[in-house]
Short mmCIF file of C-alpha atoms and ligand atoms in Angstrom, two decimals:
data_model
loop_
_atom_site.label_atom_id
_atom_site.label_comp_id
_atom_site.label_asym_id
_atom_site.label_seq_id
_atom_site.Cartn_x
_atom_site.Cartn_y
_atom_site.Cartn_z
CA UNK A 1 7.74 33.63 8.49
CA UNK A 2 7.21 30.10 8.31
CA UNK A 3 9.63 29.38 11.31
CA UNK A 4 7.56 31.78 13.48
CA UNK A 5 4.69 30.22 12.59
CA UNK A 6 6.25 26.81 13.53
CA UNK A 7 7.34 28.38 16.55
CA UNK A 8 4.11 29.66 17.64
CA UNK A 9 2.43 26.72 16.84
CA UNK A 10 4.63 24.65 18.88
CA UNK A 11 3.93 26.74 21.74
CA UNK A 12 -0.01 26.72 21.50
CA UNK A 13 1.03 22.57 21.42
CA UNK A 14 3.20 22.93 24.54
CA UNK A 15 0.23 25.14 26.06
CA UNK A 16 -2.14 22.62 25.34
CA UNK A 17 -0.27 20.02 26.81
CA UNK A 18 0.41 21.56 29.84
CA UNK A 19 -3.18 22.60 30.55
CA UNK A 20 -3.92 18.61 29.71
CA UNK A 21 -5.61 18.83 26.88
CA UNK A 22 -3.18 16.75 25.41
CA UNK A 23 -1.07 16.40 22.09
CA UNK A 24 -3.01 17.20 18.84
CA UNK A 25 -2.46 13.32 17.72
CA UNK A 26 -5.42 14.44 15.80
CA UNK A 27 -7.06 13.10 12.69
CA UNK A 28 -5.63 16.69 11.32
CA UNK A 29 -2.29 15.74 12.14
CA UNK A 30 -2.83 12.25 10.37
CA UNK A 31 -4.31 13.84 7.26
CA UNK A 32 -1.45 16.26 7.09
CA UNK A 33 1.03 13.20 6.87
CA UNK A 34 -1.32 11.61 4.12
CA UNK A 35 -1.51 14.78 1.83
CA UNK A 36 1.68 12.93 0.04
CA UNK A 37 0.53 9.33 0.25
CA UNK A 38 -3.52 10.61 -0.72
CA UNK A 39 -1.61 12.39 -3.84
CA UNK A 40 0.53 9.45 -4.70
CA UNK A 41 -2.32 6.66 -5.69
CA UNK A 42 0.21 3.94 -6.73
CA UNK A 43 2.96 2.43 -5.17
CA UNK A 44 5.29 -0.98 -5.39
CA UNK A 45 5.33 -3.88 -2.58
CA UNK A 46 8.22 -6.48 -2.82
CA UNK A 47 7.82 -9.65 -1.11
CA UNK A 48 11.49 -11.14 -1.17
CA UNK A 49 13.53 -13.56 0.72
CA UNK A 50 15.20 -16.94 1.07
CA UNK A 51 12.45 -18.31 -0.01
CA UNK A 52 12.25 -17.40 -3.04
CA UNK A 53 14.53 -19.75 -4.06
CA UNK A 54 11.62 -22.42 -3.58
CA UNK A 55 9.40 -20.70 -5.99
CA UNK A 56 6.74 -21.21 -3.30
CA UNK A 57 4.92 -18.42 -0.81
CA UNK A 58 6.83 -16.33 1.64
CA UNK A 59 6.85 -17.83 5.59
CA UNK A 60 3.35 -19.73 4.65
CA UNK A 61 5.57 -22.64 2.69
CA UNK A 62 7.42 -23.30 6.00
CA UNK A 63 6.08 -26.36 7.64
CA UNK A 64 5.46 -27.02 11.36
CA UNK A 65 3.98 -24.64 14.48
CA UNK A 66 2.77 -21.09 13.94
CA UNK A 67 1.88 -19.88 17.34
CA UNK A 68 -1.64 -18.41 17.63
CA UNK A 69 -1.99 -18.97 13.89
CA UNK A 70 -3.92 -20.72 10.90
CA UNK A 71 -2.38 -23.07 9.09
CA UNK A 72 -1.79 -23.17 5.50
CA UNK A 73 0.06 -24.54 2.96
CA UNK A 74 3.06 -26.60 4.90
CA UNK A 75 5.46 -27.37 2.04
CA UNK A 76 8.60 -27.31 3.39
CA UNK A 77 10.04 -28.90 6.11
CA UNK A 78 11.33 -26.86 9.00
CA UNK A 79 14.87 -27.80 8.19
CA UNK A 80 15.36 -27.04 4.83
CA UNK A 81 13.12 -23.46 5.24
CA UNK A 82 15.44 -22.47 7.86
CA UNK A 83 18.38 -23.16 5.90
CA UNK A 84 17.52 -21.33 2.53
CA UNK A 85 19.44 -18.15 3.53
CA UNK A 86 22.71 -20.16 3.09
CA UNK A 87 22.51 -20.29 -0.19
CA UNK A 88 20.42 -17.12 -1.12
CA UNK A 89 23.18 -14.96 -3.09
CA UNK A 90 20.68 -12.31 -5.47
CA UNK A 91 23.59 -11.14 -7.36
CA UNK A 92 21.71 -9.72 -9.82
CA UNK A 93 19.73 -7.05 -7.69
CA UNK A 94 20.44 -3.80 -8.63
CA UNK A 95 18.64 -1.30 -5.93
CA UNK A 96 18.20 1.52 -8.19
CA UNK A 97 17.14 -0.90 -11.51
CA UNK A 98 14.08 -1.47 -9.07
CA UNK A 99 13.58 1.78 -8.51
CA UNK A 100 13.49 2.78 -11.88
CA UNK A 101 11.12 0.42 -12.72
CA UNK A 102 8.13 1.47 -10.24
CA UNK A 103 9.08 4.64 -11.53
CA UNK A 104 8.42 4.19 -14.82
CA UNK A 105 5.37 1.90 -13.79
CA UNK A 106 4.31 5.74 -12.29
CA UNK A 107 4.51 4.39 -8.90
CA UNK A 108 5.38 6.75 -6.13
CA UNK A 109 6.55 4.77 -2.99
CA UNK A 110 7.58 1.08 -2.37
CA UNK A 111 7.67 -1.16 0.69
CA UNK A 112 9.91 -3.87 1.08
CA UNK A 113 9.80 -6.76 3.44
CA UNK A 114 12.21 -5.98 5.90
CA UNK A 115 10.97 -9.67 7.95
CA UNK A 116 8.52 -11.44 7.29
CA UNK A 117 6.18 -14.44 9.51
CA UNK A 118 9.18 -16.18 8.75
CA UNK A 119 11.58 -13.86 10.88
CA UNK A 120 14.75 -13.78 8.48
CA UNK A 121 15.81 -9.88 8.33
CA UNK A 122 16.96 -8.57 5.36
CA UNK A 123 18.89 -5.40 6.89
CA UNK A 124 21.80 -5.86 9.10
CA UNK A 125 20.63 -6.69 12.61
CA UNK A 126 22.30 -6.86 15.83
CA UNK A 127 19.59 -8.72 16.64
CA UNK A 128 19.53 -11.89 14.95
CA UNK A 129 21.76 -14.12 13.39
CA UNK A 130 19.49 -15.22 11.26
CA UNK A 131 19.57 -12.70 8.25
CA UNK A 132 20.93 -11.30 5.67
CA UNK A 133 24.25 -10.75 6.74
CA UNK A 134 25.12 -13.95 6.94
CA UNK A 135 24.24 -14.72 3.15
CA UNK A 136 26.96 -15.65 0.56
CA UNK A 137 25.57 -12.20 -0.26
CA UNK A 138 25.96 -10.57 2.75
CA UNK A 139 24.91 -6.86 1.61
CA UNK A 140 22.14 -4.81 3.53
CA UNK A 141 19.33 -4.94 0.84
CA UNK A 142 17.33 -2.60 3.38
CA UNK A 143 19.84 0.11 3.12
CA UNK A 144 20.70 -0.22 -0.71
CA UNK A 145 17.10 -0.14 -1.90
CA UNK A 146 16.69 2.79 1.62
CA UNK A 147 19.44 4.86 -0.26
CA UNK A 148 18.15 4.21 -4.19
CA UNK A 149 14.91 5.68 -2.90
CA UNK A 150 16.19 9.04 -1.35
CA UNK A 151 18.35 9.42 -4.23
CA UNK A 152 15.60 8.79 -6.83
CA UNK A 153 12.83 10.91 -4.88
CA UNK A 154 10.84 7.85 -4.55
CA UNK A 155 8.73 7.67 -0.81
CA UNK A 156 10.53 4.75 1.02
CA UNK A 157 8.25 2.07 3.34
CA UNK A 158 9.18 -0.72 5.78
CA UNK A 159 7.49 -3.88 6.14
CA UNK A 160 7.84 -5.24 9.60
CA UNK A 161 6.08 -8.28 10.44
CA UNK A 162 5.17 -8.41 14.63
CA UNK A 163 4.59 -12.70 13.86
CA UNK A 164 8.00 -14.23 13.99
CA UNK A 165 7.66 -18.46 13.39
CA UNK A 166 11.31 -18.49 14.34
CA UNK A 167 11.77 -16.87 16.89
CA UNK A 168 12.09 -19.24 20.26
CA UNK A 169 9.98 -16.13 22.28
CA UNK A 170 7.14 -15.40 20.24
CA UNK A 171 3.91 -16.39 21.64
CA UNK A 172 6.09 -19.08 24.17
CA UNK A 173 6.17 -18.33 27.68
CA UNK A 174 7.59 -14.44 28.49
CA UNK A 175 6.71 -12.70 25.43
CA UNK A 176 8.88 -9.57 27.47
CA UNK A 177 12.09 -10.85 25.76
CA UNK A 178 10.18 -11.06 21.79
CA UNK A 179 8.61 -7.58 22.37
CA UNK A 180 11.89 -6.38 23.37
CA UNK A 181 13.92 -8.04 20.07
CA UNK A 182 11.01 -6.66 18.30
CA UNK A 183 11.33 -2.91 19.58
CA UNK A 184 14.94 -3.06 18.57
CA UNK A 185 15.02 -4.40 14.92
CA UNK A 186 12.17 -1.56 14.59
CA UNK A 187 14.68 1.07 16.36
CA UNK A 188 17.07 -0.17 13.83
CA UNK A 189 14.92 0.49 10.81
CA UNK A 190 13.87 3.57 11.88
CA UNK A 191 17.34 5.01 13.19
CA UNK A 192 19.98 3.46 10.51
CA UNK A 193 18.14 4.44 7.08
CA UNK A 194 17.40 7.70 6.64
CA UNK A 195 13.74 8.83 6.46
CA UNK A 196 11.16 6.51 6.44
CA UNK A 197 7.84 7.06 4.78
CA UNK A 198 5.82 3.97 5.63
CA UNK A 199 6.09 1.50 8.20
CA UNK A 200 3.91 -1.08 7.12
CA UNK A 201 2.74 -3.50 9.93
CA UNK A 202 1.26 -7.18 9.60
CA UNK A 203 -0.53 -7.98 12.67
CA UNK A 204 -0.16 -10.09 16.11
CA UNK A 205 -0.66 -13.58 15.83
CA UNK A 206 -2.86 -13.21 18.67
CA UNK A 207 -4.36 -9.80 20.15
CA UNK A 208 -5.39 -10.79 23.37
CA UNK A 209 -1.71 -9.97 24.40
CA UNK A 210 -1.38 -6.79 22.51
CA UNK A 211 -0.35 -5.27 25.71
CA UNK A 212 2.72 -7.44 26.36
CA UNK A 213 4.11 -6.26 22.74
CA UNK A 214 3.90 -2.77 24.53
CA UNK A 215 2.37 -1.16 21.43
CA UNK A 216 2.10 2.13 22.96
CA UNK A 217 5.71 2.58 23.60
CA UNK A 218 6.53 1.19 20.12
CA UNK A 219 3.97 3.87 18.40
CA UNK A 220 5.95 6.33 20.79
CA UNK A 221 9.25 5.64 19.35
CA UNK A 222 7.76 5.31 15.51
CA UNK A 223 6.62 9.25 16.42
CA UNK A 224 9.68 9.64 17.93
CA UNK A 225 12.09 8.51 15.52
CA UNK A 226 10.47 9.52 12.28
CA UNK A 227 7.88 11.98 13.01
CA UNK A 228 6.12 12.07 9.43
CA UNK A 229 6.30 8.35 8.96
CA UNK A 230 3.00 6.93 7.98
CA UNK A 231 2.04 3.77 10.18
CA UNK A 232 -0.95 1.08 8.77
CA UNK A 233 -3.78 -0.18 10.31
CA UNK A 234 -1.67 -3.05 11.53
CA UNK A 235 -0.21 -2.60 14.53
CA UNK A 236 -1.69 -4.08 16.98
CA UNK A 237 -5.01 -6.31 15.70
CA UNK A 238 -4.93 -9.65 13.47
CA UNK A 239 -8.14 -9.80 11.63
CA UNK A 240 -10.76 -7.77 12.19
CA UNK A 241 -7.95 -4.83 12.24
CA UNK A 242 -10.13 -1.88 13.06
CA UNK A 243 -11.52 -3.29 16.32
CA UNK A 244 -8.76 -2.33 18.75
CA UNK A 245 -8.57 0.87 20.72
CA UNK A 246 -9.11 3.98 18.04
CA UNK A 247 -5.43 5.55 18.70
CA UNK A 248 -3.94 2.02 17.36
CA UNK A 249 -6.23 2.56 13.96
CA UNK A 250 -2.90 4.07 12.60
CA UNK A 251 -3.37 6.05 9.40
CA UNK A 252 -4.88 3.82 6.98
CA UNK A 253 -6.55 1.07 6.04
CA UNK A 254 -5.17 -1.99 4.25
CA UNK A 255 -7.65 -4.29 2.55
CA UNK A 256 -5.68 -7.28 1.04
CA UNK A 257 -6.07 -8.96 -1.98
CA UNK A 258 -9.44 -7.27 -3.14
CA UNK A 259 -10.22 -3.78 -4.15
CA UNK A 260 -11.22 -1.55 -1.18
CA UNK A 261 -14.94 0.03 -1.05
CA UNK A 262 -15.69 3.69 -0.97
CA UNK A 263 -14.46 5.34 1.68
CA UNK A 264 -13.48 9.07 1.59
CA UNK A 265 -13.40 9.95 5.48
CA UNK A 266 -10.21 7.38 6.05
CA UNK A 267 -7.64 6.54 3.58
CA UNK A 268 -6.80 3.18 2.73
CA UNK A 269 -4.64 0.95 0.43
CA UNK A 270 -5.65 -2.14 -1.08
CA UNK A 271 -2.26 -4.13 -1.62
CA UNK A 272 -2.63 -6.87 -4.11
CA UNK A 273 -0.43 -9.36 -6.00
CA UNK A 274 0.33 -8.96 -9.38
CA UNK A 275 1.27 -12.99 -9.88
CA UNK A 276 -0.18 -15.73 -9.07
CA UNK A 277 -1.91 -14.79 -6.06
CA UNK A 278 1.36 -15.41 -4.02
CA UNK A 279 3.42 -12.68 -2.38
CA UNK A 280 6.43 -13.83 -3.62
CA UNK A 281 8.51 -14.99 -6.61
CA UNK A 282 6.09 -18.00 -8.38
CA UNK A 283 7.86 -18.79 -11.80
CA UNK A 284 4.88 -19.48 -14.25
CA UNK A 285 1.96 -18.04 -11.71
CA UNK A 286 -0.69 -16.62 -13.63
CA UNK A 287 -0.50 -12.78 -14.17
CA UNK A 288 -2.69 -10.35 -14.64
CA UNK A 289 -3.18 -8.50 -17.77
CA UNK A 290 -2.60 -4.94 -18.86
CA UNK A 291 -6.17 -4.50 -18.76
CA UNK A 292 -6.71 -6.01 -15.10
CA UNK A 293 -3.91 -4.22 -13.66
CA UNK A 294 -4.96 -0.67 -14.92
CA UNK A 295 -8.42 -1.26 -13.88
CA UNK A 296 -7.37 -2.02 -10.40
CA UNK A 297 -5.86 0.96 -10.24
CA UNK A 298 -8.80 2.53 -11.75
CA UNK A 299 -10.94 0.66 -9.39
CA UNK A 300 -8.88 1.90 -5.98
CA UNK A 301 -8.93 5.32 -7.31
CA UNK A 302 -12.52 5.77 -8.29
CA UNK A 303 -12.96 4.30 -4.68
CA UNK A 304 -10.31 6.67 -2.95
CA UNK A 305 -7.68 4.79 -1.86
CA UNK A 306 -4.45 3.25 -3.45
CA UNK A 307 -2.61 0.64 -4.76
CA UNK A 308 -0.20 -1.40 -3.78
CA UNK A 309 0.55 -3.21 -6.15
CA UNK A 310 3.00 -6.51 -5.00
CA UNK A 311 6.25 -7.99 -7.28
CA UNK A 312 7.85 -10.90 -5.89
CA UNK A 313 11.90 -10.72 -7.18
CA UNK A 314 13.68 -14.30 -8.22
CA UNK A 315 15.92 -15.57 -6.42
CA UNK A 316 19.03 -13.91 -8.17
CA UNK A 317 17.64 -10.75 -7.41
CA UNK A 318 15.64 -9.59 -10.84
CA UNK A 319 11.82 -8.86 -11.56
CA UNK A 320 11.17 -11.03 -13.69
CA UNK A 321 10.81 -9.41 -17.56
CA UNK A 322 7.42 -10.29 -17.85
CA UNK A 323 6.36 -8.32 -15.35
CA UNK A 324 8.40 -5.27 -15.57
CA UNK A 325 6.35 -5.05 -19.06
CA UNK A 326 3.64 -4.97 -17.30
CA UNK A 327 4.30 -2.50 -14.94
CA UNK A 328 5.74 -0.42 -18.31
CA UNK A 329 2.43 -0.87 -19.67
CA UNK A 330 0.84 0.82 -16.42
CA UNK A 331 3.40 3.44 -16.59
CA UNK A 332 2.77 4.41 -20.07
CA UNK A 333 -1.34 4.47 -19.30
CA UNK A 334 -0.38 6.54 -16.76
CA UNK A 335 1.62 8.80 -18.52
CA UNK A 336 -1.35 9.67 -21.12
CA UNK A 337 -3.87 9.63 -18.38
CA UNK A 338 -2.52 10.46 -15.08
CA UNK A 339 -3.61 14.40 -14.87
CA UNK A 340 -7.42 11.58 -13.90
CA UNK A 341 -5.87 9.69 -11.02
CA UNK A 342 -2.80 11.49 -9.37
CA UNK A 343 -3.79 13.89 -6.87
CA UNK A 344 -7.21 13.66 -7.56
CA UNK A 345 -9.89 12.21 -4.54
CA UNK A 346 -12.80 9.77 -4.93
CA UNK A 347 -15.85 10.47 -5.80
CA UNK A 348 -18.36 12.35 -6.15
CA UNK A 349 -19.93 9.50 -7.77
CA UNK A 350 -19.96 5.93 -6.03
CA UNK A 351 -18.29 3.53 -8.05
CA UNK A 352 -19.05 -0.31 -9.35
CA UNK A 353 -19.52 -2.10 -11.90
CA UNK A 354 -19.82 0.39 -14.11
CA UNK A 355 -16.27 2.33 -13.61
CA UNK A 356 -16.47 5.50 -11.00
CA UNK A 357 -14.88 8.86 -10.91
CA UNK A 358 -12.23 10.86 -9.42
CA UNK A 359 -12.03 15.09 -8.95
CA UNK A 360 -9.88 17.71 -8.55
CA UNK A 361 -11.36 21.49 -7.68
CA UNK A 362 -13.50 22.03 -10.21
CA UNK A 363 -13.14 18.97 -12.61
CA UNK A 364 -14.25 15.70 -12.39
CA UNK A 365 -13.50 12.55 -14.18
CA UNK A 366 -15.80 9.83 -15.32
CA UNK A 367 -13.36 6.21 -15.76
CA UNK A 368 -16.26 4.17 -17.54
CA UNK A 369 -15.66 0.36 -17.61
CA UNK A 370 -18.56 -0.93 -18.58
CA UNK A 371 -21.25 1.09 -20.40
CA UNK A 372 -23.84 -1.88 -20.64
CA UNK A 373 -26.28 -1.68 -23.53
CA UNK A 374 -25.68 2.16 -24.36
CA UNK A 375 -25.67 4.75 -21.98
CA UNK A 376 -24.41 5.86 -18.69
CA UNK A 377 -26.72 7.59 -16.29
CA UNK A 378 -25.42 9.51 -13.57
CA UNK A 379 -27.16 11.64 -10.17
CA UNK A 380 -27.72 15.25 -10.38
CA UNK A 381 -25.02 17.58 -9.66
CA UNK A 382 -25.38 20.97 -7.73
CA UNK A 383 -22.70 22.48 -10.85
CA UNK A 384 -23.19 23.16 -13.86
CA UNK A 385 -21.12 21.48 -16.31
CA UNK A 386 -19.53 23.76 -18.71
CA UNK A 387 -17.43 22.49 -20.84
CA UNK A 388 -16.29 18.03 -20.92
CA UNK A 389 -14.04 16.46 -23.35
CA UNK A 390 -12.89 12.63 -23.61
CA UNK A 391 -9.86 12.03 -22.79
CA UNK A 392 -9.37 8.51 -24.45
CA UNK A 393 -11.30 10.10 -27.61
CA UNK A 394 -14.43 8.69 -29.44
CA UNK A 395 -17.56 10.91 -29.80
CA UNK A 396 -20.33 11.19 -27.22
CA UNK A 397 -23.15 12.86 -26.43
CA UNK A 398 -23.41 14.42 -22.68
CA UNK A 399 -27.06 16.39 -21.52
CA UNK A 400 -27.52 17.55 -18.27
CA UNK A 401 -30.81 18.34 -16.13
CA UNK A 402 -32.38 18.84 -12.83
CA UNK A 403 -32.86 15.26 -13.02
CA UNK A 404 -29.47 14.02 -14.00
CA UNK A 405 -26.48 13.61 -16.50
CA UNK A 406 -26.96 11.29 -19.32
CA UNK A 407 -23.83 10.35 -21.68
CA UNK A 408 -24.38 8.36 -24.59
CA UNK A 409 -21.08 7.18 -25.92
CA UNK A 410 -21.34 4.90 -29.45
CA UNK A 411 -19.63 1.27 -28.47
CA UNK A 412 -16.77 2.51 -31.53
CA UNK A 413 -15.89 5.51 -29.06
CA UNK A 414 -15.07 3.39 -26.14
CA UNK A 415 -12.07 3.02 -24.77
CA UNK A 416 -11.83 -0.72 -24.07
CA UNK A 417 -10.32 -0.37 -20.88
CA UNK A 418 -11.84 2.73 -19.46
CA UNK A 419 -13.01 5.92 -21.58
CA UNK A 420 -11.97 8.58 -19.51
CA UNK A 421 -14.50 11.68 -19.59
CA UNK A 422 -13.11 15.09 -18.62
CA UNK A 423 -15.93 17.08 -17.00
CA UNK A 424 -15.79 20.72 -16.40
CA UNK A 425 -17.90 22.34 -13.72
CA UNK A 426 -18.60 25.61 -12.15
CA UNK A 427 -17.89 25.04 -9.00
CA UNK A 428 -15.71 22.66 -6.58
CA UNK A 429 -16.56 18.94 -7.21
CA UNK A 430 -16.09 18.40 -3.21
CA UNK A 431 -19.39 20.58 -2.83
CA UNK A 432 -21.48 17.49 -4.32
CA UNK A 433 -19.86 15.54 -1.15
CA UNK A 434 -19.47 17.65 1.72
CA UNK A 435 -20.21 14.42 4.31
CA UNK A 436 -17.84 12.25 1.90
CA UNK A 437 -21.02 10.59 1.34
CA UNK A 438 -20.75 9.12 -2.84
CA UNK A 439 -23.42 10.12 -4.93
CA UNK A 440 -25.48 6.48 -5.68
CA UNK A 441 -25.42 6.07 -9.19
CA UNK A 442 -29.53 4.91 -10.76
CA UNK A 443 -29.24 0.94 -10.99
CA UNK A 444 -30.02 1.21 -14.64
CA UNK A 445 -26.69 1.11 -15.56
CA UNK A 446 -24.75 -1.98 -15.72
O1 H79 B 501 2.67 -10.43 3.43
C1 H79 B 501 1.45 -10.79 2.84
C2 H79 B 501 0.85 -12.00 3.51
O2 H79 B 501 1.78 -13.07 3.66
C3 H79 B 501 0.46 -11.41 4.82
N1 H79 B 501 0.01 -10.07 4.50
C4 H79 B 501 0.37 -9.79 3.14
C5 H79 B 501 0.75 -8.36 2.92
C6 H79 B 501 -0.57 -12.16 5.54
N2 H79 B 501 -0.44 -12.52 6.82
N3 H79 B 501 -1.53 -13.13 7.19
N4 H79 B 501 -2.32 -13.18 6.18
C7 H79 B 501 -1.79 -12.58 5.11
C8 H79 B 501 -3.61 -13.82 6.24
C9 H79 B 501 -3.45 -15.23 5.77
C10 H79 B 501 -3.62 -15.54 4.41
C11 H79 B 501 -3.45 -16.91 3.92
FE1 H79 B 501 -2.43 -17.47 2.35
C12 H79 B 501 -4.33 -17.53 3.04
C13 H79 B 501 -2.46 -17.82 4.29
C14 H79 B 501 -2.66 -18.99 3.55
C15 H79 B 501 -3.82 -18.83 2.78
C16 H79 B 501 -1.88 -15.77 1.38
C17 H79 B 501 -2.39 -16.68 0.48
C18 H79 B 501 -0.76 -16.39 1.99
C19 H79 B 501 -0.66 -17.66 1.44
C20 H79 B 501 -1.64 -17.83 0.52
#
């Protein structure tokens, strides 16, 4: 049944082309390919590389000339930067120690860097000498961490940075011959690792020639190559991302290093660094605590969107201890608490400062950070709430009218990370939305 109903289907398509009305590359077929990744909430981004052995950030430590750039940091001198890679030898990593860990931080996908700005690969290339294959360590950390993934059931995601400082092509003279080293190490990816989930782009350094990158034929081959692959925002735009042509939007949005707003029509990701406010490994960077980290996953939730949350390895190819705690920690909230942020949407209530909610059919739940004096005051709903429970415990009090909800929760009751209220209705939550729109919470509360 299901094959005739694939078959039919792809004939209507084939109809539809042929009478030039074009492919359904329709926000449908996007949204389709997000059911996993909208479901997921929470997923791991390693930043990793040569560099790492300096302790200092990925591609923005190397000194001298970034093409169509800003220019930050310079740390390094050209020469030594490019010559890390000789002695990078992780022996410790351990592909499926890493993915046991974002698994039991309840993470459901990961991305790794498979190049970043600074243009060493870490999969084997027949592109570049300049990679990982010509380490003392030699092995294909693409294809171990690739195969770990699959084996584990945990959604796989490449990082592919367009900007290549090291390349002699990028952004000088021809770009023809970058765009067409480019295409190929993306071929690669895409062809020599199984499926691939993600392909996680970082932007142009300059998008006045996004047409020499031929981005059009590259989203071609990404559909091509892995059909169901989700593809970022990044493709094609530095900056101000969501400017370019609509069909090179990709599927989501990817605020960086701050929590997303509310946005329920388009999904998005906020990816953010867990250390130190640098991508990769910073021994002694400040990290965040149990309580920050949960409530930015709270806080991406509540908002609709996920988060990436970013873990720079050492050098020998570990996370450090410190932070796999944390991520335990995570995991363990979101083992007691997960039925409030897995597969659940944004919404219906706009989030802030004072926490937000999330809903799935016909239950909604309030995360409260921050109850201010005493009470939280919430819109109207169209429902009727029949039955709510707290999920974190502590006794409140919860009245509904026509005019509104009003929970008063004693400050020994609170959860002091986020009390989680479990709020039963009589009809579907997504009713109190239908244009996505968030219900604005009264500015009495904090
Ligand atoms: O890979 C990470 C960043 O290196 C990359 N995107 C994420 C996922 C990125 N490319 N460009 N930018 C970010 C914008 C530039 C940010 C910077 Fe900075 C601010 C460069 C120098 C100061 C971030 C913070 C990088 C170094 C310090």
């Amino acid at each position: 049944m299901k094959r005739l109903v694939q078959i039919l289907y792809g004939l209507l398509a084939g109809w539809l082309v042929l009478a030039g009305v074009g492919w359904p590359v329709s926000a449908d077929t996007s949204e389709q390919k997000l059911a996993w990744f909208r479901d997921a909430k929470f997923g791991l981004f390693l930043h990793w590389g040569p560099a790492s052995l300096t302790g200092k950030e990925l591609s923005w430590s190397r000194m001298g000339a970034r093409p169509g750039d800003i220019v930050a940091l310079q740390e390094v001198p050209v020469e030594v930067y490019d010559n890390l890679y000789k002695d990078f030898n992780p022996v410790k990593f351990n592909a499926a120690e890493w993915v046991r860990i974002a698994q039991d931080a309840g993470m459901k996908y990961l991305v790794i860097i498979t190049k970043h700005h600074d243009g060493f690969s870490m999969f084997h290339t027949k592109h570049s000498e300049y990679g990982i294959a010509n380490t003392p360590f030699g092995r294909d950390i693409v294809k171990e961490l690739a195969d770990a993934c699959h084996r584990a059931g945990l959604r796989f995601g490449v990082y592919y940075s367009q900007r290549d400082w090291y390349h002699p092509e990028y952004l000088k003279g021809n770009n023809a011959n970058y765009a067409e080293f480019l295409h190929n190490q993306v071929r690669e990816l895409l062809s020599n690792y199984g499926k691939v989930d993600i392909v996680w782009f970082d932007s142009f350094g300059r998008s006045d020639l996004v047409k020499d990158w031929k981005v059009y034929e590259l989203l071609d081959m990404i559909h091509k190559l892995q059909p169901a692959a989700l593809v970022n925002n990044r493709l094609a735009i530095l900056g101000d991302y969501n400017k370019g042509p609509r069909d090179l939007w990709g599927d989501y949005d990817t605020p960086e290093e701050r929590i997303g707003s509310f946005q329920h029509g388009r999904a998005w990701e906020s990816c953010m660094t867990l250390v130190g406010r640098q991508w990769s490994y910073r021994p002694g960077g400040r990290m965040y605590t149990r309580e920050e980290t949960i409530r930015h996953l709270v806080n991406t939730a509540t908002g609709d969107g996920n988060l990436l949350l970013n873990v720079g390895p050492t050098p020998a190819g570990e996370i450090e201890p410190r932070q796999v705690e944390r991520l335990r920690e995570v995991g363990q909230w979101l083992t007691r608490y997960g039925e409030s942020i897995y597969s659940t949407r944004g919404g219906p209530f706009r989030n802030g400062k004072w926490g937000g909610s999330t809903y799935r059919g016909k239950t909604i739940y309030l995360h409260v950070i921050d109850w201010g004096a005493s009470r939280l005051d919430l819109p109207p709903l169209k429902a009727k709430i029949t039955k709510w429970a707290s999920l974190t415990g502590g006794k409140a009090t919860l009245v509904q009218t026509a005019s509104g909800i009003r929970i008063i929760m004693p400050v020994e009751g609170r959860d002091p990370v986020d009390t989680i209220l479990r709020l039963d209705l009589d009809g579907p939550a997504m009713s109190e939305i239908p244009a996505g729109v968030p219900l604005a919470v009264p500015a009495s509360n904090p």
